[in-house]
Amino acid sequence: RLIMEVAWEAADDAGVAGRLSGNAVGVYVGAFNVDFSVTTMAASALPHIDMNTSTAASFTMLSNRLAYALNLMGPALTIDTACSSSLVAFHLACQAIANGDCDMALAGGVNLMLQPETFVSMCKGGFLAADGRSKPFSSRADGYGRGEGAGMVVLRKLE
């Protein structure tokens, strides 16, 4: 839902909302850490599981659901390269436009922090920085700082 919302806002801000349907528009979404999945649902949720549950809890479908909902005819990829997922999604979208795979692309990412188990496993694995701040390429780097949110941009060739 969140990626759909920010995609529509990006299209609106770019002046193309409502004009993407049926066009060669690619969707590139970066995502990392599945904090919401069928395997982490409480037993009380069992009666509410339906035919959409497994796809709703899968990163695989983030780009595909967006492409389907907006009737986009370009490539649709969900990318998980850990911390760099959104940046890699942006890079692949730029390449796709340059290669002629699509005329325009929606590129972005999403991360939500919903389960305490993710923090616990990240802490025990030594992935998180002691001060909560990422320090890429620094000799002081000691892990990364998690954050949550979503963002999306509309990309197209400039004439």
Coordinates of N, CA, C and O in Angstrom, one line a residue:
R1 N 0.8 -1.2 0.0 CA 0.0 0.0 0.0 C 0.9 1.3 0.0 O 0.6 2.2 -0.7
L2 N 1.9 1.2 0.8 CA 2.8 2.4 0.9 C 3.5 2.7 -0.4 O 3.6 3.9 -0.8
I3 N 4.0 1.7 -1.1 CA 4.7 1.9 -2.3 C 3.8 2.4 -3.4 O 4.1 3.2 -4.2
M4 N 2.5 1.9 -3.3 CA 1.5 2.4 -4.3 C 1.3 3.9 -4.1 O 1.2 4.7 -5.0
E5 N 1.2 4.3 -2.8 CA 0.9 5.7 -2.5 C 2.0 6.6 -2.9 O 1.8 7.6 -3.6
V6 N 3.3 6.3 -2.7 CA 4.4 7.1 -3.1 C 4.6 7.1 -4.6 O 5.0 8.1 -5.1
A7 N 4.2 6.0 -5.2 CA 4.3 6.0 -6.7 C 3.3 6.9 -7.3 O 3.7 7.7 -8.2
W8 N 2.1 6.9 -6.8 CA 1.1 7.8 -7.3 C 1.5 9.3 -7.1 O 1.4 10.2 -7.9
E9 N 2.0 9.6 -5.9 CA 2.5 10.9 -5.6 C 3.6 11.4 -6.5 O 3.6 12.5 -7.0
A10 N 4.5 10.5 -6.8 CA 5.7 10.8 -7.7 C 5.1 11.1 -9.1 O 5.5 12.0 -9.7
A11 N 4.2 10.3 -9.6 CA 3.6 10.5 -10.9 C 2.8 11.8 -10.9 O 2.9 12.5 -11.9
D12 N 2.1 12.1 -9.9 CA 1.4 13.4 -9.8 C 2.4 14.5 -9.8 O 2.1 15.5 -10.5
D13 N 3.4 14.5 -9.0 CA 4.4 15.5 -8.9 C 5.1 15.7 -10.3 O 5.5 16.8 -10.7
A14 N 5.2 14.6 -11.1 CA 5.9 14.7 -12.4 C 4.9 15.1 -13.5 O 5.3 15.3 -14.6
G15 N 3.6 15.3 -13.1 CA 2.6 15.7 -14.1 C 2.2 14.6 -15.0 O 1.7 14.8 -16.1
V16 N 2.4 13.3 -14.6 CA 2.0 12.2 -15.5 C 1.0 11.3 -14.9 O 0.6 10.3 -15.5
A17 N 0.5 11.6 -13.7 CA -0.5 10.7 -13.1 C -1.7 10.6 -14.0 O -2.2 11.6 -14.6
G18 N -2.2 9.4 -14.1 CA -3.4 9.2 -15.0 C -3.1 9.0 -16.4 O -3.9 8.7 -17.2
R19 N -1.8 9.2 -16.8 CA -1.4 9.1 -18.2 C -0.4 8.0 -18.5 O 0.2 7.9 -19.5
L20 N -0.2 7.1 -17.5 CA 0.8 6.1 -17.6 C 0.2 4.8 -18.1 O 1.0 4.0 -18.7
S21 N -1.0 4.5 -17.9 CA -1.7 3.3 -18.3 C -1.4 2.9 -19.7 O -1.6 3.7 -20.7
G22 N -1.0 1.6 -19.9 CA -0.8 1.1 -21.2 C 0.5 1.5 -21.9 O 0.8 1.0 -23.0
N23 N 1.4 2.2 -21.2 CA 2.6 2.7 -21.7 C 3.8 1.9 -21.2 O 3.7 1.2 -20.2
A24 N 4.9 2.0 -21.9 CA 6.2 1.3 -21.6 C 6.9 1.9 -20.4 O 7.9 2.6 -20.6
V25 N 6.3 1.8 -19.3 CA 6.8 2.4 -18.0 C 7.3 1.2 -17.2 O 6.5 0.3 -16.9
G26 N 8.6 1.3 -16.8 CA 9.1 0.2 -15.9 C 8.9 0.5 -14.4 O 8.7 1.7 -14.1
V27 N 9.0 -0.5 -13.6 CA 8.8 -0.3 -12.2 C 10.0 -1.0 -11.5 O 10.2 -2.2 -11.7
Y28 N 10.8 -0.3 -10.7 CA 12.0 -0.8 -10.1 C 11.9 -0.4 -8.6 O 11.9 0.7 -8.2
V29 N 11.7 -1.4 -7.7 CA 11.5 -1.2 -6.3 C 12.6 -1.9 -5.5 O 12.8 -3.1 -5.7
G30 N 13.3 -1.2 -4.6 CA 14.2 -1.8 -3.7 C 13.6 -2.1 -2.4 O 12.8 -1.2 -1.9
A31 N 13.8 -3.2 -1.8 CA 13.3 -3.6 -0.5 C 14.2 -4.5 0.2 O 14.9 -5.3 -0.4
F32 N 14.2 -4.5 1.5 CA 15.1 -5.3 2.3 C 14.5 -5.6 3.7 O 13.8 -4.7 4.2
N33 N 14.6 -6.8 4.2 CA 14.0 -7.2 5.5 C 12.5 -7.4 5.4 O 11.8 -6.4 5.3
V34 N 12.1 -8.6 5.5 CA 10.7 -8.9 5.5 C 10.2 -8.9 6.9 O 10.2 -9.9 7.6
D35 N 9.7 -7.7 7.4 CA 9.2 -7.6 8.8 C 7.7 -8.1 8.8 O 7.2 -8.3 9.9
F36 N 7.1 -8.2 7.7 CA 5.7 -8.6 7.7 C 5.6 -9.8 6.7 O 5.8 -9.7 5.6
S37 N 5.4 -11.0 7.3 CA 5.3 -12.2 6.5 C 4.3 -13.2 7.1 O 4.0 -13.1 8.3
V38 N 3.9 -14.2 6.3 CA 3.1 -15.2 6.8 C 3.7 -15.9 8.0 O 3.0 -16.3 8.9
T39 N 5.0 -16.1 8.0 CA 5.7 -16.8 9.0 C 5.8 -16.1 10.3 O 6.0 -16.6 11.4
T40 N 5.6 -14.7 10.3 CA 5.6 -14.0 11.5 C 4.2 -13.6 12.1 O 4.1 -12.9 13.0
M41 N 3.2 -14.0 11.4 CA 1.8 -13.7 11.8 C 1.5 -14.4 13.1 O 1.9 -15.6 13.3
A42 N 0.7 -13.8 13.9 CA 0.3 -14.4 15.2 C -0.7 -15.5 14.8 O -1.4 -15.5 13.8
A43 N -0.8 -16.5 15.7 CA -1.8 -17.6 15.5 C -3.2 -17.0 15.4 O -4.0 -17.6 14.6
S44 N -3.5 -15.9 16.0 CA -4.9 -15.3 15.9 C -5.2 -14.8 14.5 O -6.3 -14.6 14.1
A45 N -4.1 -14.7 13.7 CA -4.4 -14.2 12.3 C -4.7 -15.4 11.3 O -5.2 -15.1 10.2
L46 N -4.5 -16.6 11.8 CA -4.8 -17.7 10.9 C -6.1 -17.7 10.2 O -6.2 -18.0 9.0
P47 N -7.2 -17.4 10.9 CA -8.5 -17.4 10.2 C -8.6 -16.4 9.1 O -9.5 -16.5 8.2
H48 N -7.7 -15.4 9.1 CA -7.8 -14.3 8.2 C -6.9 -14.5 6.9 O -6.9 -13.6 6.0
I49 N -6.2 -15.5 6.9 CA -5.3 -15.8 5.8 C -6.2 -16.2 4.6 O -7.1 -17.1 4.7
D50 N -6.0 -15.6 3.4 CA -6.7 -15.9 2.2 C -5.8 -16.0 1.0 O -4.6 -16.1 1.2
M51 N -6.3 -16.1 -0.2 CA -5.5 -16.3 -1.3 C -4.5 -15.2 -1.6 O -3.6 -15.4 -2.4
N52 N -4.7 -14.0 -1.1 CA -3.8 -12.9 -1.3 C -2.7 -12.8 -0.3 O -1.8 -12.0 -0.4
T53 N -2.7 -13.5 0.8 CA -1.8 -13.4 1.9 C -0.4 -13.6 1.5 O 0.5 -12.8 1.8
S54 N -0.1 -14.7 0.8 CA 1.3 -15.0 0.5 C 1.9 -13.9 -0.4 O 3.1 -13.6 -0.3
T55 N 1.2 -13.4 -1.4 CA 1.7 -12.4 -2.3 C 1.8 -11.1 -1.6 O 2.7 -10.3 -2.0
A56 N 1.0 -10.8 -0.6 CA 1.0 -9.5 0.1 C 2.2 -9.5 1.0 O 2.6 -8.4 1.4
A57 N 2.8 -10.6 1.4 CA 3.9 -10.6 2.3 C 5.2 -11.0 1.6 O 6.1 -11.5 2.2
S58 N 5.2 -10.8 0.3 CA 6.4 -11.1 -0.5 C 7.0 -9.9 -1.2 O 6.2 -9.2 -1.9
F59 N 8.2 -9.7 -1.1 CA 8.9 -8.6 -1.9 C 8.8 -8.8 -3.4 O 8.7 -7.8 -4.1
T60 N 8.8 -10.0 -3.8 CA 8.7 -10.3 -5.2 C 7.6 -9.6 -5.9 O 7.7 -9.1 -7.0
M61 N 6.5 -9.4 -5.2 CA 5.3 -8.8 -5.8 C 5.2 -7.3 -5.7 O 4.3 -6.7 -6.3
L62 N 6.1 -6.7 -5.0 CA 5.9 -5.2 -4.8 C 5.9 -4.5 -6.2 O 5.0 -3.7 -6.4
S63 N 6.8 -4.7 -7.0 CA 6.9 -4.1 -8.3 C 5.8 -4.6 -9.2 O 5.1 -3.8 -10.0
N64 N 5.4 -5.9 -9.2 CA 4.4 -6.4 -10.0 C 3.0 -5.9 -9.7 O 2.2 -5.7 -10.6
R65 N 2.7 -5.8 -8.4 CA 1.4 -5.3 -8.0 C 1.2 -3.8 -8.5 O 0.2 -3.4 -8.9
L66 N 2.3 -3.1 -8.4 CA 2.2 -1.7 -8.8 C 2.1 -1.6 -10.3 O 1.2 -0.8 -10.8
A67 N 2.8 -2.4 -11.0 CA 2.7 -2.4 -12.5 C 1.3 -2.8 -12.9 O 0.7 -2.2 -13.8
Y68 N 0.8 -3.8 -12.3 CA -0.5 -4.3 -12.6 C -1.6 -3.3 -12.3 O -2.5 -3.0 -13.1
A69 N -1.5 -2.7 -11.1 CA -2.6 -1.7 -10.7 C -2.6 -0.5 -11.6 O -3.7 0.1 -11.9
L70 N -1.4 -0.1 -12.1 CA -1.4 1.1 -13.0 C -1.3 0.7 -14.5 O -1.2 1.6 -15.3
N71 N -1.4 -0.6 -14.8 CA -1.5 -1.1 -16.2 C -0.2 -0.6 -16.9 O -0.3 -0.1 -18.0
L72 N 1.0 -0.8 -16.3 CA 2.2 -0.4 -16.9 C 2.8 -1.6 -17.7 O 2.8 -2.7 -17.3
M73 N 3.3 -1.3 -18.9 CA 3.8 -2.3 -19.8 C 5.3 -2.5 -19.9 O 5.8 -3.1 -20.8
G74 N 6.0 -1.9 -19.0 CA 7.5 -2.0 -19.0 C 7.9 -3.1 -18.0 O 7.1 -3.8 -17.4
P75 N 9.2 -3.3 -17.8 CA 9.8 -4.3 -16.9 C 9.3 -4.0 -15.5 O 9.1 -2.8 -15.1
A76 N 9.2 -5.0 -14.6 CA 8.8 -4.8 -13.2 C 9.8 -5.7 -12.4 O 9.7 -6.9 -12.5
L77 N 10.7 -5.0 -11.6 CA 11.6 -5.8 -10.9 C 11.6 -5.3 -9.4 O 11.6 -4.1 -9.2
T78 N 11.7 -6.2 -8.5 CA 11.9 -5.9 -7.1 C 13.3 -6.4 -6.8 O 13.7 -7.5 -7.0
I79 N 14.1 -5.5 -6.2 CA 15.5 -5.7 -6.0 C 15.8 -5.8 -4.5 O 15.4 -4.9 -3.7
D80 N 16.6 -6.8 -4.1 CA 17.0 -6.9 -2.7 C 18.5 -7.1 -2.7 O 19.0 -8.2 -3.0
T81 N 19.3 -6.0 -2.5 CA 20.7 -6.1 -2.4 C 21.1 -5.5 -1.0 O 22.1 -4.8 -0.9
A82 N 20.3 -5.8 0.0 CA 20.4 -5.3 1.3 C 20.4 -3.8 1.4 O 19.4 -3.2 0.8
C83 N 21.3 -3.2 2.0 CA 21.3 -1.7 2.2 C 21.2 -0.9 0.9 O 20.8 0.3 1.0
S84 N 21.7 -1.4 -0.2 CA 21.8 -0.7 -1.4 C 20.6 -0.9 -2.3 O 20.6 -0.5 -3.5
S85 N 19.6 -1.6 -1.9 CA 18.4 -2.0 -2.7 C 17.8 -0.8 -3.5 O 17.6 -0.9 -4.7
S86 N 17.5 0.3 -2.9 CA 16.9 1.4 -3.6 C 17.8 2.0 -4.6 O 17.4 2.4 -5.7
L87 N 19.1 2.1 -4.2 CA 20.1 2.7 -5.1 C 20.3 1.8 -6.4 O 20.3 2.3 -7.5
V88 N 20.3 0.5 -6.2 CA 20.4 -0.4 -7.3 C 19.2 -0.4 -8.1 O 19.2 -0.4 -9.4
A89 N 18.0 -0.2 -7.5 CA 16.7 -0.1 -8.3 C 16.8 1.1 -9.2 O 16.4 1.1 -10.4
F90 N 17.3 2.2 -8.6 CA 17.4 3.5 -9.4 C 18.4 3.3 -10.6 O 18.1 3.7 -11.7
H91 N 19.5 2.6 -10.3 CA 20.5 2.4 -11.3 C 19.9 1.5 -12.4 O 20.1 1.8 -13.6
L92 N 19.3 0.5 -12.1 CA 18.7 -0.4 -13.1 C 17.6 0.3 -13.9 O 17.5 0.0 -15.1
A93 N 16.8 1.1 -13.3 CA 15.8 1.9 -14.0 C 16.5 2.8 -15.0 O 16.0 2.9 -16.2
C94 N 17.5 3.5 -14.6 CA 18.3 4.4 -15.6 C 18.8 3.6 -16.7 O 18.7 4.0 -17.9
Q95 N 19.4 2.4 -16.4 CA 19.9 1.6 -17.5 C 18.8 1.1 -18.5 O 19.0 1.1 -19.7
A96 N 17.7 0.8 -17.9 CA 16.5 0.3 -18.8 C 16.1 1.4 -19.7 O 15.8 1.1 -20.9
I97 N 16.0 2.6 -19.2 CA 15.6 3.7 -20.1 C 16.7 4.0 -21.1 O 16.4 4.1 -22.3
A98 N 17.9 3.9 -20.8 CA 19.0 4.2 -21.7 C 19.1 3.1 -22.8 O 19.4 3.3 -23.9
N99 N 18.8 1.8 -22.4 CA 18.8 0.7 -23.3 C 17.5 0.6 -24.1 O 17.4 -0.3 -25.0
G100 N 16.5 1.4 -23.8 CA 15.3 1.3 -24.6 C 14.3 0.3 -24.1 O 13.3 0.0 -24.8
D101 N 14.5 -0.3 -22.9 CA 13.6 -1.3 -22.4 C 12.3 -0.7 -22.0 O 11.3 -1.4 -21.9
C102 N 12.3 0.6 -21.6 CA 11.1 1.4 -21.3 C 11.3 2.8 -21.6 O 12.5 3.3 -21.7
D103 N 10.3 3.6 -21.7 CA 10.3 5.0 -22.0 C 10.4 5.8 -20.8 O 11.0 7.0 -20.8
M104 N 9.9 5.3 -19.7 CA 9.9 6.0 -18.4 C 9.9 4.9 -17.3 O 9.6 3.8 -17.6
A105 N 10.3 5.3 -16.1 CA 10.4 4.3 -15.0 C 10.0 5.0 -13.7 O 10.3 6.1 -13.5
L106 N 9.4 4.2 -12.9 CA 9.2 4.5 -11.5 C 10.3 3.7 -10.7 O 10.4 2.5 -10.9
A107 N 11.1 4.4 -9.9 CA 12.1 3.8 -9.2 C 12.1 4.3 -7.7 O 12.0 5.5 -7.5
G108 N 12.3 3.4 -6.8 CA 12.2 3.8 -5.4 C 12.5 2.6 -4.5 O 13.0 1.6 -4.9
G109 N 12.0 2.8 -3.3 CA 12.2 1.7 -2.3 C 11.3 1.9 -1.1 O 10.7 3.0 -0.9
V110 N 11.3 0.9 -0.3 CA 10.4 0.9 0.9 C 11.0 0.0 2.0 O 11.6 -1.0 1.7
N111 N 10.9 0.4 3.2 CA 11.3 -0.4 4.4 C 10.5 0.0 5.6 O 10.3 1.2 5.9
L112 N 9.9 -1.0 6.2 CA 9.1 -0.7 7.4 C 9.6 -1.6 8.5 O 10.0 -2.7 8.3
M113 N 9.7 -1.0 9.7 CA 10.2 -1.7 10.9 C 9.0 -2.1 11.7 O 8.5 -1.3 12.5
L114 N 8.6 -3.4 11.6 CA 7.3 -3.8 12.2 C 7.5 -4.9 13.3 O 6.7 -5.0 14.1
Q115 N 8.6 -5.6 13.2 CA 8.8 -6.7 14.1 C 10.1 -6.4 15.0 O 11.2 -6.2 14.4
P116 N 10.0 -6.6 16.3 CA 11.2 -6.4 17.1 C 12.3 -7.5 16.8 O 13.4 -7.3 17.0
E117 N 11.8 -8.7 16.3 CA 12.8 -9.7 16.0 C 13.8 -9.3 15.0 O 15.0 -9.8 15.1
T118 N 13.5 -8.5 14.1 CA 14.5 -8.0 13.1 C 15.6 -7.3 13.8 O 16.8 -7.5 13.5
F119 N 15.2 -6.3 14.7 CA 16.2 -5.6 15.5 C 17.1 -6.5 16.3 O 18.3 -6.4 16.3
V120 N 16.5 -7.5 16.9 CA 17.2 -8.4 17.8 C 18.2 -9.2 17.0 O 19.4 -9.3 17.3
S121 N 17.8 -9.7 15.8 CA 18.7 -10.5 15.0 C 19.8 -9.6 14.4 O 21.0 -10.1 14.3
M122 N 19.5 -8.4 14.0 CA 20.5 -7.5 13.5 C 21.5 -7.1 14.6 O 22.7 -7.0 14.3
C123 N 21.1 -6.9 15.8 CA 22.0 -6.6 16.9 C 22.9 -7.8 17.2 O 24.1 -7.6 17.3
K124 N 22.3 -8.9 17.3 CA 23.1 -10.1 17.6 C 24.0 -10.5 16.5 O 25.1 -11.1 16.7
G125 N 23.7 -10.1 15.3 CA 24.6 -10.4 14.1 C 25.6 -9.3 13.9 O 26.5 -9.5 13.1
G126 N 25.6 -8.2 14.7 CA 26.6 -7.2 14.7 C 26.4 -6.3 13.4 O 27.4 -5.6 13.0
F127 N 25.2 -6.2 12.9 CA 25.0 -5.4 11.7 C 24.7 -3.9 12.0 O 25.0 -3.1 11.1
L128 N 24.3 -3.6 13.2 CA 23.8 -2.2 13.5 C 25.0 -1.4 14.1 O 25.7 -1.9 15.0
A129 N 25.1 -0.2 13.7 CA 26.1 0.7 14.3 C 25.7 1.0 15.8 O 24.5 1.2 16.1
A130 N 26.7 1.1 16.6 CA 26.4 1.4 18.0 C 25.7 2.7 18.3 O 24.8 2.8 19.1
D131 N 26.0 3.7 17.4 CA 25.3 5.0 17.6 C 24.1 5.2 16.7 O 23.5 6.2 16.6
G132 N 23.8 4.1 15.9 CA 22.6 4.2 15.1 C 22.8 4.9 13.8 O 21.9 5.2 13.0
R133 N 24.1 5.2 13.5 CA 24.4 6.0 12.2 C 25.2 5.2 11.3 O 26.2 4.6 11.7
S134 N 24.9 5.3 10.0 CA 25.7 4.7 9.0 C 26.9 5.6 8.7 O 26.7 6.8 8.6
K135 N 28.0 5.0 8.4 CA 29.2 5.7 8.1 C 29.9 5.1 6.9 O 31.0 4.5 7.1
P136 N 29.3 5.1 5.8 CA 29.9 4.4 4.6 C 31.2 4.9 4.3 O 31.5 6.2 4.3
F137 N 32.2 4.0 3.9 CA 33.5 4.4 3.5 C 34.4 5.0 4.5 O 35.4 5.6 4.2
S138 N 33.9 5.0 5.8 CA 34.7 5.6 6.8 C 35.5 4.6 7.6 O 35.0 3.4 7.8
S139 N 36.6 4.9 8.2 CA 37.4 4.0 9.0 C 36.6 3.8 10.3 O 36.9 2.9 11.1
R140 N 35.7 4.7 10.7 CA 34.9 4.6 11.9 C 33.6 3.7 11.7 O 32.8 3.5 12.6
A141 N 33.4 3.2 10.5 CA 32.2 2.4 10.2 C 32.1 1.2 11.1 O 33.1 0.5 11.3
D142 N 30.9 1.0 11.7 CA 30.8 -0.1 12.6 C 29.4 -0.7 12.5 O 28.8 -1.3 13.4
G143 N 28.8 -0.6 11.3 CA 27.5 -1.1 11.1 C 26.6 -0.1 10.4 O 27.2 0.9 9.9
Y144 N 25.4 -0.3 10.4 CA 24.5 0.7 9.7 C 23.3 1.1 10.6 O 23.1 0.4 11.6
G145 N 22.7 2.2 10.3 CA 21.5 2.6 11.1 C 20.3 2.4 10.3 O 20.2 2.8 9.1
R146 N 19.3 1.7 10.9 CA 18.1 1.4 10.2 C 17.1 2.5 10.1 O 17.1 3.4 11.0
G147 N 16.3 2.6 9.1 CA 15.3 3.6 9.0 C 14.1 3.0 8.3 O 14.2 2.0 7.7
E148 N 13.0 3.8 8.4 CA 11.8 3.3 7.6 C 11.2 4.4 6.8 O 11.4 5.6 7.1
G149 N 10.5 4.0 5.8 CA 9.9 4.9 5.0 C 9.8 4.4 3.5 O 10.1 3.2 3.3
A150 N 9.3 5.2 2.6 CA 9.2 4.9 1.2 C 9.5 6.1 0.4 O 9.2 7.2 0.8
G151 N 10.0 5.9 -0.8 CA 10.2 7.0 -1.7 C 10.2 6.5 -3.1 O 10.5 5.3 -3.4
M152 N 9.8 7.3 -4.1 CA 9.7 6.9 -5.5 C 9.9 8.2 -6.3 O 9.5 9.3 -6.0
V153 N 10.6 8.0 -7.4 CA 10.9 9.0 -8.4 C 10.4 8.6 -9.8 O 10.4 7.3 -10.0
V154 N 10.1 9.5 -10.6 CA 9.7 9.2 -12.0 C 11.0 9.6 -12.8 O 11.5 10.7 -12.7
L155 N 11.4 8.6 -13.6 CA 12.6 8.8 -14.5 C 12.2 8.8 -15.9 O 11.4 8.0 -16.3
R156 N 12.8 9.7 -16.7 CA 12.6 9.7 -18.2 C 13.8 10.4 -18.8 O 14.5 11.1 -18.2
K157 N 14.0 10.1 -20.1 CA 15.1 10.8 -20.8 C 14.7 12.2 -21.0 O 13.6 12.6 -21.2
L158 N 15.7 13.0 -20.9 CA 15.6 14.4 -21.2 C 15.9 14.7 -22.6 O 16.8 14.1 -23.2
E159 N 15.1 15.4 -23.3 CA 15.3 15.7 -24.7 C 16.5 16.6 -24.9 O 16.8 17.5 -24.1

